[in-house]
Amino acid sequence: MAKKYIILDTETTGLEVLQGHRVIEIGAVLMNDRKKSKEHFHTYLNPSRLIDEEASKVHGIMNEDLLNKPAFDEIAEEFLEFVDGSTLVIHNAAFDIGFLNNELKLASSKYPMLQDICEIEDSLAIAKDKFPGQRNSLDALANRFEISNYDRTFHGALLDANILADVYMMLTGGQSKFEFSANSMNLNNQNNDSGNKISKDGLNLKLIKADKQDLKEHEMRLLDIEERNSVRTLWREIH
């Protein structure tokens, strides 16, 4: 059975959970076969405290926006049911997991911690491994992968979860398979003179070009390999 992947993000009243800051928005998107589905979990929350002004400048959520929203304990069971048994993909996972686990503790001592019912995958760690020494914020990655069909005036949990889903697919190799329409290729069970050529018509393929920083990091990596192994790397032979 394919793994259940859920891309998740939160917005909070501030940056430090130990200072009593709370979750005010949760956005989570279910992925099926490495494609975003329409199934999602989204809620705003009343944190029973004020939002830091600097936090509001980032996500655009104001104190008055949350006055009639539910408390976390009112949505906790629905949230746990949605994520149970999944692999949670989160950018800078320690931040969101820390806040969500704190909310679960405050809601009930009977609730599990997220790492007890889910696998946690940190897309920031993946990005740092793939692009060492570069900016790997969600915005930076979206720009690098030319993911631009979103309004980024403010950050929002569901918005960022959708962007992260696109980023995560690019970080981990794109979609697992392409779907071809019946008229995009003409194959039969026997070899024929056409050589089983596949038409590229209708495919939305994205070209990603290395920028100057990417090329610099690549060159540094090649030099490191050559110095440690006293060899000329294969990549220098490819033209």
Coordinates of N, CA and C in Angstrom, one line a residue:
M1 N 0.8 -1.2 0.0 CA 0.0 0.0 0.0 C 0.9 1.3 0.0
A2 N 0.5 2.2 -0.9 CA 1.3 3.5 -0.9 C 1.2 4.2 0.4
K3 N 2.3 4.9 0.7 CA 2.3 5.7 1.9 C 1.3 6.9 1.8
K4 N 0.8 7.3 2.9 CA -0.1 8.4 2.9 C 0.7 9.6 3.3
Y5 N 0.9 10.5 2.3 CA 1.7 11.7 2.6 C 0.8 12.9 2.8
I6 N 1.0 13.7 3.9 CA 0.3 14.9 4.1 C 1.3 16.0 4.3
I7 N 1.1 17.1 3.5 CA 2.0 18.3 3.5 C 1.3 19.3 4.5
L8 N 2.1 19.7 5.5 CA 1.5 20.5 6.6 C 2.2 21.7 6.9
D9 N 1.5 22.8 7.3 CA 2.1 24.0 7.8 C 1.2 24.6 8.9
T10 N 1.8 25.4 9.7 CA 1.0 26.2 10.7 C 1.4 27.6 10.7
E11 N 0.5 28.4 11.3 CA 0.9 29.8 11.6 C 0.7 30.0 13.1
T12 N 1.4 30.8 13.8 CA 1.4 30.9 15.2 C 1.4 32.4 15.7
T13 N 1.2 32.6 17.0 CA 1.1 33.9 17.5 C 2.5 34.5 17.7
G14 N 3.5 33.7 17.6 CA 4.9 34.1 17.8 C 5.9 33.0 17.5
L15 N 7.1 33.2 17.8 CA 8.1 32.2 17.4 C 8.5 31.2 18.5
E16 N 8.2 31.5 19.8 CA 8.7 30.7 20.9 C 7.6 30.0 21.6
V17 N 7.5 28.7 21.5 CA 6.4 27.9 22.2 C 6.6 28.0 23.7
L18 N 7.9 28.0 24.1 CA 8.2 28.1 25.6 C 7.8 29.4 26.2
Q19 N 7.5 30.4 25.4 CA 7.0 31.7 25.9 C 5.5 31.8 25.8
G20 N 4.9 30.6 25.6 CA 3.4 30.6 25.6 C 2.7 30.9 24.3
H21 N 3.5 30.9 23.2 CA 2.8 31.2 21.9 C 2.1 30.0 21.5
R22 N 1.0 30.2 20.7 CA 0.1 29.2 20.3 C -0.1 29.1 18.8
V23 N -0.7 28.0 18.3 CA -1.1 27.8 16.9 C -2.4 28.6 16.6
I24 N -2.4 29.3 15.5 CA -3.6 30.0 15.1 C -4.1 29.6 13.8
E25 N -3.4 28.8 13.0 CA -3.9 28.3 11.8 C -3.1 27.0 11.4
I26 N -3.9 26.0 11.0 CA -3.3 24.7 10.5 C -3.8 24.5 9.1
G27 N -2.9 24.2 8.2 CA -3.2 23.8 6.8 C -2.5 22.5 6.4
A28 N -3.2 21.6 5.9 CA -2.7 20.3 5.6 C -3.3 19.7 4.3
V29 N -2.5 19.3 3.4 CA -3.0 18.8 2.1 C -2.6 17.3 1.9
L30 N -3.5 16.5 1.5 CA -3.2 15.0 1.3 C -2.7 14.9 -0.1
M31 N -1.6 14.1 -0.3 CA -1.1 13.7 -1.6 C -1.4 12.3 -1.9
N32 N -1.9 12.0 -3.1 CA -2.1 10.7 -3.6 C -1.3 10.4 -4.8
D33 N -0.4 9.4 -4.7 CA 0.4 9.0 -5.8 C 1.2 10.2 -6.3
R34 N 1.8 11.0 -5.3 CA 2.6 12.1 -5.5 C 1.9 13.2 -6.3
K35 N 0.6 13.3 -6.1 CA -0.2 14.4 -6.6 C -1.0 15.0 -5.5
K36 N -1.2 16.3 -5.5 CA -2.0 17.0 -4.6 C -3.5 16.6 -4.8
S37 N -4.2 16.2 -3.8 CA -5.6 15.9 -3.9 C -6.4 17.0 -3.4
K38 N -7.7 17.0 -3.6 CA -8.6 18.0 -3.1 C -8.9 17.8 -1.6
E39 N -8.4 16.7 -1.0 CA -8.7 16.4 0.4 C -7.7 17.2 1.3
H40 N -8.2 18.0 2.2 CA -7.3 18.8 3.0 C -8.0 19.0 4.4
F41 N -7.1 19.5 5.3 CA -7.6 19.9 6.6 C -7.2 21.4 6.8
H42 N -8.1 22.2 7.2 CA -7.8 23.6 7.3 C -8.6 24.3 8.4
T43 N -8.0 25.0 9.3 CA -8.8 25.7 10.4 C -8.0 26.8 10.9
Y44 N -8.7 27.9 11.3 CA -8.1 28.9 12.1 C -8.5 28.6 13.6
L45 N -7.7 29.1 14.5 CA -7.9 28.8 15.9 C -7.8 30.1 16.8
N46 N -8.6 30.1 17.8 CA -8.6 31.1 18.8 C -7.5 30.7 19.8
P47 N -6.4 31.5 19.9 CA -5.3 31.1 20.8 C -5.4 31.5 22.3
S48 N -6.5 32.3 22.6 CA -6.7 32.8 23.9 C -5.5 33.7 24.4
R49 N -4.8 34.3 23.5 CA -3.8 35.3 23.8 C -3.6 36.1 22.5
L50 N -2.8 37.2 22.7 CA -2.6 38.2 21.6 C -1.5 37.6 20.7
I51 N -1.6 38.1 19.4 CA -0.6 37.7 18.4 C 0.4 38.8 18.4
D52 N 1.7 38.4 18.3 CA 2.8 39.4 18.2 C 2.6 40.2 17.0
E53 N 2.9 41.5 17.1 CA 2.8 42.3 15.9 C 3.6 41.9 14.7
E54 N 4.8 41.4 15.0 CA 5.7 41.0 13.9 C 5.2 39.8 13.3
A55 N 4.5 38.9 14.0 CA 4.0 37.7 13.4 C 2.8 38.1 12.5
S56 N 2.0 39.0 12.9 CA 0.9 39.4 12.0 C 1.4 40.0 10.7
K57 N 2.5 40.7 10.8 CA 3.1 41.2 9.5 C 3.5 40.2 8.5
V58 N 3.8 39.0 9.0 CA 4.2 37.8 8.2 C 3.0 37.1 7.6
H59 N 2.0 36.8 8.5 CA 0.9 36.0 8.0 C -0.4 36.7 7.8
G60 N -0.4 38.0 8.2 CA -1.6 38.8 8.0 C -2.8 38.5 8.8
I61 N -2.7 37.7 9.8 CA -3.8 37.3 10.7 C -3.8 38.3 11.9
M62 N -4.9 38.9 12.2 CA -5.1 39.8 13.2 C -5.9 39.2 14.4
N63 N -5.7 39.8 15.6 CA -6.4 39.3 16.8 C -7.9 39.2 16.5
E64 N -8.5 40.2 15.9 CA -9.9 40.3 15.7 C -10.4 39.2 14.7
D65 N -9.5 38.7 13.9 CA -9.9 37.6 12.9 C -10.2 36.3 13.6
L66 N -9.8 36.1 14.9 CA -9.8 34.8 15.5 C -10.8 34.8 16.7
L67 N -11.5 35.9 16.9 CA -12.4 35.9 18.1 C -13.5 34.8 18.1
N68 N -14.0 34.5 16.9 CA -15.1 33.5 16.9 C -14.6 32.1 16.3
K69 N -13.3 31.9 16.3 CA -12.8 30.7 15.8 C -12.7 29.7 17.0
P70 N -12.7 28.3 16.7 CA -12.6 27.3 17.7 C -11.3 27.3 18.4
A71 N -11.3 26.8 19.6 CA -10.1 26.5 20.4 C -9.5 25.2 19.8
F72 N -8.2 24.9 20.1 CA -7.6 23.7 19.5 C -8.3 22.5 20.0
D73 N -8.7 22.5 21.3 CA -9.3 21.2 21.8 C -10.6 20.9 21.1
E74 N -11.2 21.8 20.5 CA -12.5 21.6 19.7 C -12.2 20.9 18.4
I75 N -11.0 21.0 17.9 CA -10.7 20.4 16.6 C -9.7 19.3 16.7
A76 N -9.2 19.0 17.9 CA -8.0 18.1 18.1 C -8.3 16.7 17.5
E77 N -9.5 16.1 17.8 CA -9.7 14.8 17.4 C -9.9 14.7 15.9
E78 N -10.5 15.7 15.3 CA -10.6 15.7 13.8 C -9.3 15.8 13.2
F79 N -8.4 16.6 13.7 CA -7.0 16.8 13.2 C -6.2 15.5 13.3
L80 N -6.3 14.8 14.5 CA -5.6 13.6 14.7 C -6.1 12.5 13.7
E81 N -7.3 12.4 13.5 CA -7.9 11.4 12.6 C -7.4 11.7 11.2
F82 N -7.3 12.9 10.8 CA -6.8 13.3 9.5 C -5.3 12.8 9.2
V83 N -4.5 13.1 10.2 CA -3.0 12.8 10.0 C -2.6 11.4 10.5
D84 N -3.4 10.7 11.2 CA -3.0 9.4 11.8 C -2.5 8.5 10.7
G85 N -1.3 7.9 10.9 CA -0.7 6.9 10.0 C 0.0 7.5 8.8
S86 N 0.1 8.8 8.7 CA 0.6 9.4 7.5 C 2.1 9.7 7.7
T87 N 2.8 10.1 6.6 CA 4.1 10.7 6.7 C 3.8 12.2 6.5
L88 N 4.1 13.0 7.6 CA 3.9 14.4 7.6 C 5.2 15.1 7.0
V89 N 5.0 15.8 5.9 CA 6.1 16.6 5.3 C 5.9 18.0 5.7
I90 N 6.9 18.5 6.4 CA 6.9 19.9 7.0 C 8.2 20.6 6.8
H91 N 8.2 21.9 6.4 CA 9.4 22.6 6.2 C 9.8 23.2 7.6
N92 N 11.0 22.8 8.0 CA 11.5 23.1 9.4 C 10.5 22.5 10.4
A93 N 10.5 21.1 10.3 CA 9.5 20.3 11.0 C 9.5 20.5 12.5
A94 N 10.7 20.7 13.1 CA 10.8 20.9 14.6 C 10.0 22.0 15.1
F95 N 9.9 23.1 14.3 CA 9.1 24.2 14.8 C 7.6 23.8 14.8
D96 N 7.0 23.3 13.7 CA 5.6 23.0 13.7 C 5.2 21.9 14.7
I97 N 6.1 20.8 14.7 CA 5.8 19.7 15.6 C 5.8 20.1 17.0
G98 N 6.8 21.0 17.4 CA 6.8 21.5 18.7 C 5.6 22.2 19.2
F99 N 5.1 23.1 18.3 CA 3.9 23.8 18.6 C 2.6 22.9 18.6
L100 N 2.5 22.0 17.6 CA 1.3 21.1 17.6 C 1.3 20.1 18.8
N101 N 2.5 19.6 19.1 CA 2.6 18.7 20.3 C 2.2 19.5 21.6
N102 N 2.6 20.7 21.7 CA 2.2 21.5 22.8 C 0.7 21.7 22.9
E103 N 0.1 22.0 21.7 CA -1.4 22.1 21.7 C -2.1 20.8 22.1
L104 N -1.5 19.7 21.7 CA -2.1 18.4 22.1 C -2.0 18.1 23.6
K105 N -0.8 18.5 24.1 CA -0.7 18.4 25.6 C -1.7 19.2 26.4
L106 N -1.8 20.5 25.9 CA -2.8 21.4 26.6 C -4.2 20.9 26.4
A107 N -4.5 20.3 25.3 CA -5.9 19.9 25.1 C -6.3 18.6 25.9
S108 N -5.4 17.7 26.0 CA -5.7 16.4 26.8 C -4.4 15.6 27.0
S109 N -4.3 15.1 28.2 CA -3.1 14.2 28.5 C -3.3 12.9 27.8
K110 N -4.4 12.6 27.2 CA -4.6 11.3 26.6 C -4.2 11.3 25.1
Y111 N -4.0 12.5 24.6 CA -3.7 12.6 23.1 C -2.2 12.2 22.9
P112 N -1.9 11.5 21.8 CA -0.6 11.1 21.5 C 0.2 12.3 20.9
M113 N 1.5 12.2 21.0 CA 2.4 13.1 20.3 C 2.4 12.7 18.8
L114 N 2.6 13.7 17.9 CA 2.5 13.4 16.5 C 3.5 12.4 16.0
Q115 N 4.7 12.4 16.6 CA 5.8 11.4 16.2 C 5.4 10.0 16.6
D116 N 4.4 9.8 17.5 CA 4.0 8.5 17.9 C 3.0 7.9 16.9
I117 N 2.3 8.7 16.1 CA 1.3 8.2 15.1 C 1.7 8.6 13.7
C118 N 2.7 9.3 13.5 CA 3.1 9.7 12.1 C 4.6 9.6 11.9
E119 N 5.0 9.4 10.7 CA 6.4 9.6 10.3 C 6.6 11.1 10.0
I120 N 7.7 11.7 10.4 CA 8.0 13.1 10.1 C 9.1 13.2 9.1
E121 N 8.9 14.0 8.1 CA 9.9 14.2 7.0 C 10.1 15.7 6.9
D122 N 11.3 16.2 7.1 CA 11.6 17.6 7.1 C 12.1 18.0 5.7
S123 N 11.3 18.8 5.0 CA 11.7 19.2 3.7 C 12.9 20.2 3.7
L124 N 13.0 20.9 4.8 CA 14.2 21.8 4.9 C 15.5 21.0 5.0
A125 N 15.5 19.9 5.7 CA 16.7 19.0 5.7 C 17.0 18.5 4.4
I126 N 16.0 18.1 3.6 CA 16.2 17.6 2.3 C 16.8 18.7 1.4
A127 N 16.3 19.9 1.5 CA 16.8 21.0 0.7 C 18.2 21.4 1.0
K128 N 18.5 21.4 2.3 CA 19.9 21.7 2.7 C 20.9 20.6 2.2
D129 N 20.5 19.4 2.1 CA 21.3 18.3 1.6 C 21.5 18.5 0.1
K130 N 20.4 18.9 -0.6 CA 20.5 19.0 -2.0 C 21.1 20.3 -2.5
F131 N 20.9 21.4 -1.7 CA 21.5 22.7 -2.1 C 22.3 23.3 -0.9
P132 N 23.4 22.6 -0.6 CA 24.2 23.1 0.6 C 24.8 24.5 0.4
G133 N 24.7 25.3 1.5 CA 25.2 26.6 1.5 C 24.3 27.6 0.8
Q134 N 23.1 27.2 0.4 CA 22.2 28.2 -0.3 C 21.0 28.5 0.6
R135 N 20.3 29.5 0.2 CA 19.1 29.8 0.9 C 18.0 28.8 0.6
N136 N 17.4 28.2 1.6 CA 16.5 27.1 1.5 C 15.2 27.3 2.2
S137 N 14.8 28.6 2.3 CA 13.5 28.9 2.8 C 12.4 28.4 1.8
L138 N 11.2 28.4 2.2 CA 10.1 27.9 1.3 C 10.1 28.9 0.1
D139 N 10.1 30.2 0.4 CA 10.1 31.2 -0.7 C 11.3 31.0 -1.6
A140 N 12.5 30.8 -1.1 CA 13.7 30.7 -1.9 C 13.5 29.4 -2.8
L141 N 13.0 28.3 -2.3 CA 12.9 27.1 -3.0 C 11.8 27.3 -4.1
A142 N 10.7 28.0 -3.8 CA 9.7 28.2 -4.8 C 10.2 29.0 -5.9
N143 N 11.0 30.0 -5.6 CA 11.7 30.8 -6.7 C 12.6 30.0 -7.5
R144 N 13.4 29.1 -6.8 CA 14.4 28.3 -7.5 C 13.7 27.3 -8.5
F145 N 12.6 26.8 -8.1 CA 11.8 25.9 -8.9 C 10.8 26.5 -9.8
E146 N 10.8 27.9 -9.8 CA 9.9 28.7 -10.6 C 8.4 28.3 -10.3
I147 N 8.1 28.2 -9.1 CA 6.7 27.9 -8.6 C 6.1 29.3 -8.3
S148 N 5.3 29.8 -9.2 CA 5.0 31.2 -9.1 C 3.5 31.5 -9.2
N149 N 2.7 30.5 -9.3 CA 1.2 30.7 -9.5 C 0.5 30.8 -8.2
Y150 N 1.1 31.5 -7.2 CA 0.4 31.7 -5.9 C 0.6 33.2 -5.5
D151 N -0.4 33.7 -4.8 CA -0.3 35.1 -4.2 C 0.5 35.0 -2.9
R152 N 1.7 35.6 -2.9 CA 2.5 35.5 -1.7 C 2.5 36.8 -0.9
T153 N 1.5 37.6 -1.0 CA 1.4 38.8 -0.2 C 1.6 38.5 1.3
F154 N 0.9 37.5 1.8 CA 1.1 37.0 3.1 C 1.3 35.5 3.1
H155 N 2.0 35.1 4.1 CA 2.1 33.6 4.4 C 0.7 33.1 5.0
G156 N 0.3 32.0 4.6 CA -0.8 31.3 5.3 C -0.6 29.8 5.3
A157 N -1.2 29.2 6.3 CA -0.8 27.8 6.5 C -1.3 26.9 5.3
L158 N -2.5 27.1 4.8 CA -3.0 26.2 3.7 C -2.3 26.6 2.4
L159 N -2.0 27.9 2.2 CA -1.3 28.4 1.1 C 0.1 27.8 1.1
D160 N 0.8 27.9 2.2 CA 2.2 27.4 2.3 C 2.2 25.8 2.1
A161 N 1.2 25.2 2.6 CA 1.1 23.7 2.4 C 1.0 23.3 1.0
N162 N 0.2 24.1 0.2 CA 0.1 23.8 -1.2 C 1.4 24.1 -2.0
I163 N 2.1 25.2 -1.6 CA 3.4 25.5 -2.2 C 4.4 24.5 -1.9
L164 N 4.4 24.1 -0.6 CA 5.4 23.1 -0.1 C 5.1 21.7 -0.9
A165 N 3.9 21.4 -1.2 CA 3.6 20.2 -1.9 C 4.3 20.2 -3.3
D166 N 4.2 21.4 -4.0 CA 4.9 21.5 -5.2 C 6.4 21.5 -5.1
V167 N 6.9 22.1 -4.1 CA 8.4 22.2 -3.8 C 8.8 20.7 -3.5
Y168 N 8.1 20.0 -2.7 CA 8.5 18.7 -2.2 C 8.6 17.8 -3.4
M169 N 7.7 17.8 -4.4 CA 7.7 17.0 -5.5 C 9.0 17.3 -6.4
M170 N 9.4 18.6 -6.5 CA 10.6 18.9 -7.2 C 11.8 18.5 -6.4
L171 N 11.8 18.6 -5.1 CA 13.0 18.2 -4.3 C 13.2 16.7 -4.4
T172 N 12.2 15.9 -4.5 CA 12.3 14.5 -4.5 C 12.1 13.8 -5.8
G173 N 12.3 14.6 -6.9 CA 12.4 14.0 -8.2 C 11.2 14.1 -9.1
G174 N 10.2 15.0 -8.8 CA 9.1 15.2 -9.6 C 8.1 14.1 -9.4
Q175 N 7.0 14.2 -10.2 CA 6.0 13.2 -10.2 C 6.5 11.8 -10.5
S176 N 6.0 10.8 -9.9 CA 6.5 9.4 -10.1 C 6.2 8.9 -11.5
K177 N 5.2 9.4 -12.2 CA 4.9 9.0 -13.5 C 4.2 10.0 -14.2
F178 N 4.3 10.0 -15.6 CA 3.5 10.9 -16.4 C 2.2 10.1 -16.9
E179 N 1.2 10.8 -17.0 CA 0.0 10.3 -17.6 C -0.1 10.7 -19.0
F180 N -0.2 9.7 -19.9 CA -0.3 10.0 -21.4 C -1.7 9.8 -21.8
S181 N -2.2 10.7 -22.7 CA -3.5 10.5 -23.2 C -3.5 9.4 -24.3
A182 N -4.6 8.9 -24.6 CA -4.6 7.8 -25.6 C -4.1 8.2 -26.9
N183 N -4.2 9.4 -27.3 CA -3.8 9.8 -28.6 C -2.4 10.4 -28.6
S184 N -1.7 10.4 -27.4 CA -0.4 11.0 -27.3 C 0.7 10.0 -27.7
M185 N 0.3 8.7 -27.8 CA 1.3 7.7 -28.2 C 0.5 6.5 -28.9
N186 N 1.1 5.9 -29.8 CA 0.5 4.8 -30.6 C 1.3 3.6 -30.5
L187 N 1.1 2.7 -29.5 CA 1.9 1.6 -29.2 C 1.0 0.3 -29.5
N188 N 1.6 -0.7 -29.9 CA 0.9 -2.0 -30.0 C 1.8 -3.1 -29.4
N189 N 1.4 -4.3 -29.3 CA 2.1 -5.3 -28.6 C 3.3 -5.9 -29.4
Q190 N 3.4 -5.5 -30.7 CA 4.5 -5.9 -31.5 C 5.4 -4.8 -31.8
N191 N 6.7 -5.1 -32.1 CA 7.6 -4.0 -32.5 C 7.2 -3.6 -33.9
N192 N 7.3 -2.3 -34.2 CA 6.9 -1.7 -35.5 C 8.0 -0.8 -35.9
D193 N 7.9 -0.2 -37.1 CA 8.9 0.6 -37.7 C 9.0 2.0 -37.0
S194 N 8.0 2.3 -36.2 CA 8.0 3.6 -35.6 C 9.0 3.7 -34.4
G195 N 9.4 2.5 -33.9 CA 10.4 2.5 -32.8 C 9.7 2.9 -31.5
N196 N 8.4 2.8 -31.5 CA 7.6 3.1 -30.2 C 7.9 4.5 -29.7
K197 N 7.9 5.5 -30.6 CA 8.2 6.8 -30.2 C 7.0 7.4 -29.4
I198 N 7.3 8.2 -28.4 CA 6.3 8.8 -27.6 C 6.3 10.3 -27.9
S199 N 5.1 10.8 -28.1 CA 4.9 12.2 -28.4 C 5.0 13.0 -27.1
K200 N 5.7 14.2 -27.2 CA 5.8 15.1 -26.0 C 4.7 16.1 -26.1
D201 N 3.8 16.0 -27.1 CA 2.7 17.0 -27.2 C 1.8 16.9 -25.9
G202 N 1.5 18.0 -25.4 CA 0.6 18.1 -24.2 C 1.3 17.9 -22.9
L203 N 2.6 17.6 -22.9 CA 3.3 17.4 -21.6 C 3.8 18.8 -21.1
N204 N 3.5 19.1 -19.9 CA 3.9 20.4 -19.3 C 5.2 20.2 -18.6
L205 N 6.3 20.1 -19.3 CA 7.6 19.9 -18.8 C 8.3 21.2 -18.4
K206 N 8.9 21.2 -17.2 CA 9.5 22.5 -16.7 C 11.0 22.4 -16.8
L207 N 11.7 23.4 -17.4 CA 13.1 23.4 -17.5 C 13.7 24.3 -16.3
I208 N 14.5 23.6 -15.6 CA 15.2 24.3 -14.4 C 16.6 24.6 -14.8
K209 N 17.0 25.8 -14.8 CA 18.4 26.2 -15.1 C 19.2 26.5 -13.9
A210 N 20.4 26.0 -13.9 CA 21.3 26.3 -12.7 C 21.7 27.8 -12.8
D211 N 21.6 28.5 -11.6 CA 22.1 29.9 -11.5 C 23.6 29.9 -11.2
K212 N 24.1 31.1 -11.0 CA 25.5 31.2 -10.8 C 25.9 30.6 -9.5
Q213 N 25.1 30.7 -8.5 CA 25.4 30.1 -7.2 C 25.4 28.6 -7.3
D214 N 24.4 28.0 -8.0 CA 24.4 26.6 -8.2 C 25.7 26.1 -8.9
L215 N 26.1 26.8 -9.9 CA 27.3 26.4 -10.7 C 28.6 26.5 -9.8
K216 N 28.6 27.5 -8.9 CA 29.7 27.7 -8.0 C 29.8 26.5 -7.0
E217 N 28.6 26.2 -6.4 CA 28.6 25.1 -5.5 C 28.9 23.7 -6.2
H218 N 28.5 23.6 -7.4 CA 28.9 22.4 -8.2 C 30.4 22.3 -8.4
E219 N 31.0 23.4 -8.8 CA 32.4 23.4 -9.0 C 33.2 23.1 -7.7
M220 N 32.7 23.6 -6.6 CA 33.4 23.4 -5.3 C 33.3 21.9 -4.9
R221 N 32.1 21.3 -5.2 CA 31.9 19.9 -4.9 C 32.8 19.0 -5.8
L222 N 33.0 19.3 -7.1 CA 33.9 18.6 -7.9 C 35.3 18.7 -7.4
L223 N 35.8 19.9 -7.1 CA 37.1 20.1 -6.6 C 37.4 19.3 -5.3
D224 N 36.4 19.2 -4.4 CA 36.5 18.5 -3.2 C 36.6 17.0 -3.5
I225 N 35.8 16.4 -4.4 CA 35.9 15.0 -4.8 C 37.3 14.7 -5.4
E226 N 37.8 15.6 -6.2 CA 39.1 15.4 -6.9 C 40.2 15.4 -6.0
E227 N 40.2 16.4 -5.0 CA 41.3 16.5 -4.1 C 41.3 15.3 -3.1
R228 N 40.1 14.8 -2.7 CA 40.1 13.7 -1.7 C 40.5 12.4 -2.3
N229 N 40.2 12.3 -3.6 CA 40.4 11.0 -4.3 C 41.5 10.9 -5.3
S230 N 42.1 12.1 -5.6 CA 43.2 12.2 -6.6 C 42.7 11.7 -7.9
V231 N 41.6 12.1 -8.4 CA 41.0 11.7 -9.6 C 40.4 12.9 -10.4
R232 N 40.2 12.7 -11.6 CA 39.5 13.7 -12.4 C 38.0 13.2 -12.5
T233 N 37.1 14.0 -12.1 CA 35.7 13.5 -12.0 C 35.1 13.3 -13.4
L234 N 34.2 12.3 -13.4 CA 33.5 12.0 -14.7 C 32.8 13.2 -15.3
W235 N 32.2 14.0 -14.4 CA 31.4 15.1 -14.9 C 32.2 16.1 -15.8
R236 N 33.5 16.1 -15.6 CA 34.3 17.0 -16.4 C 34.5 16.5 -17.9
E237 N 34.2 15.2 -18.0 CA 34.4 14.6 -19.3 C 33.1 14.7 -20.1
I238 N 32.0 15.1 -19.5 CA 30.7 15.2 -20.2 C 30.5 16.6 -20.8
H239 N 30.3 16.6 -22.1 CA 30.1 17.9 -22.7 C 28.7 18.1 -23.3

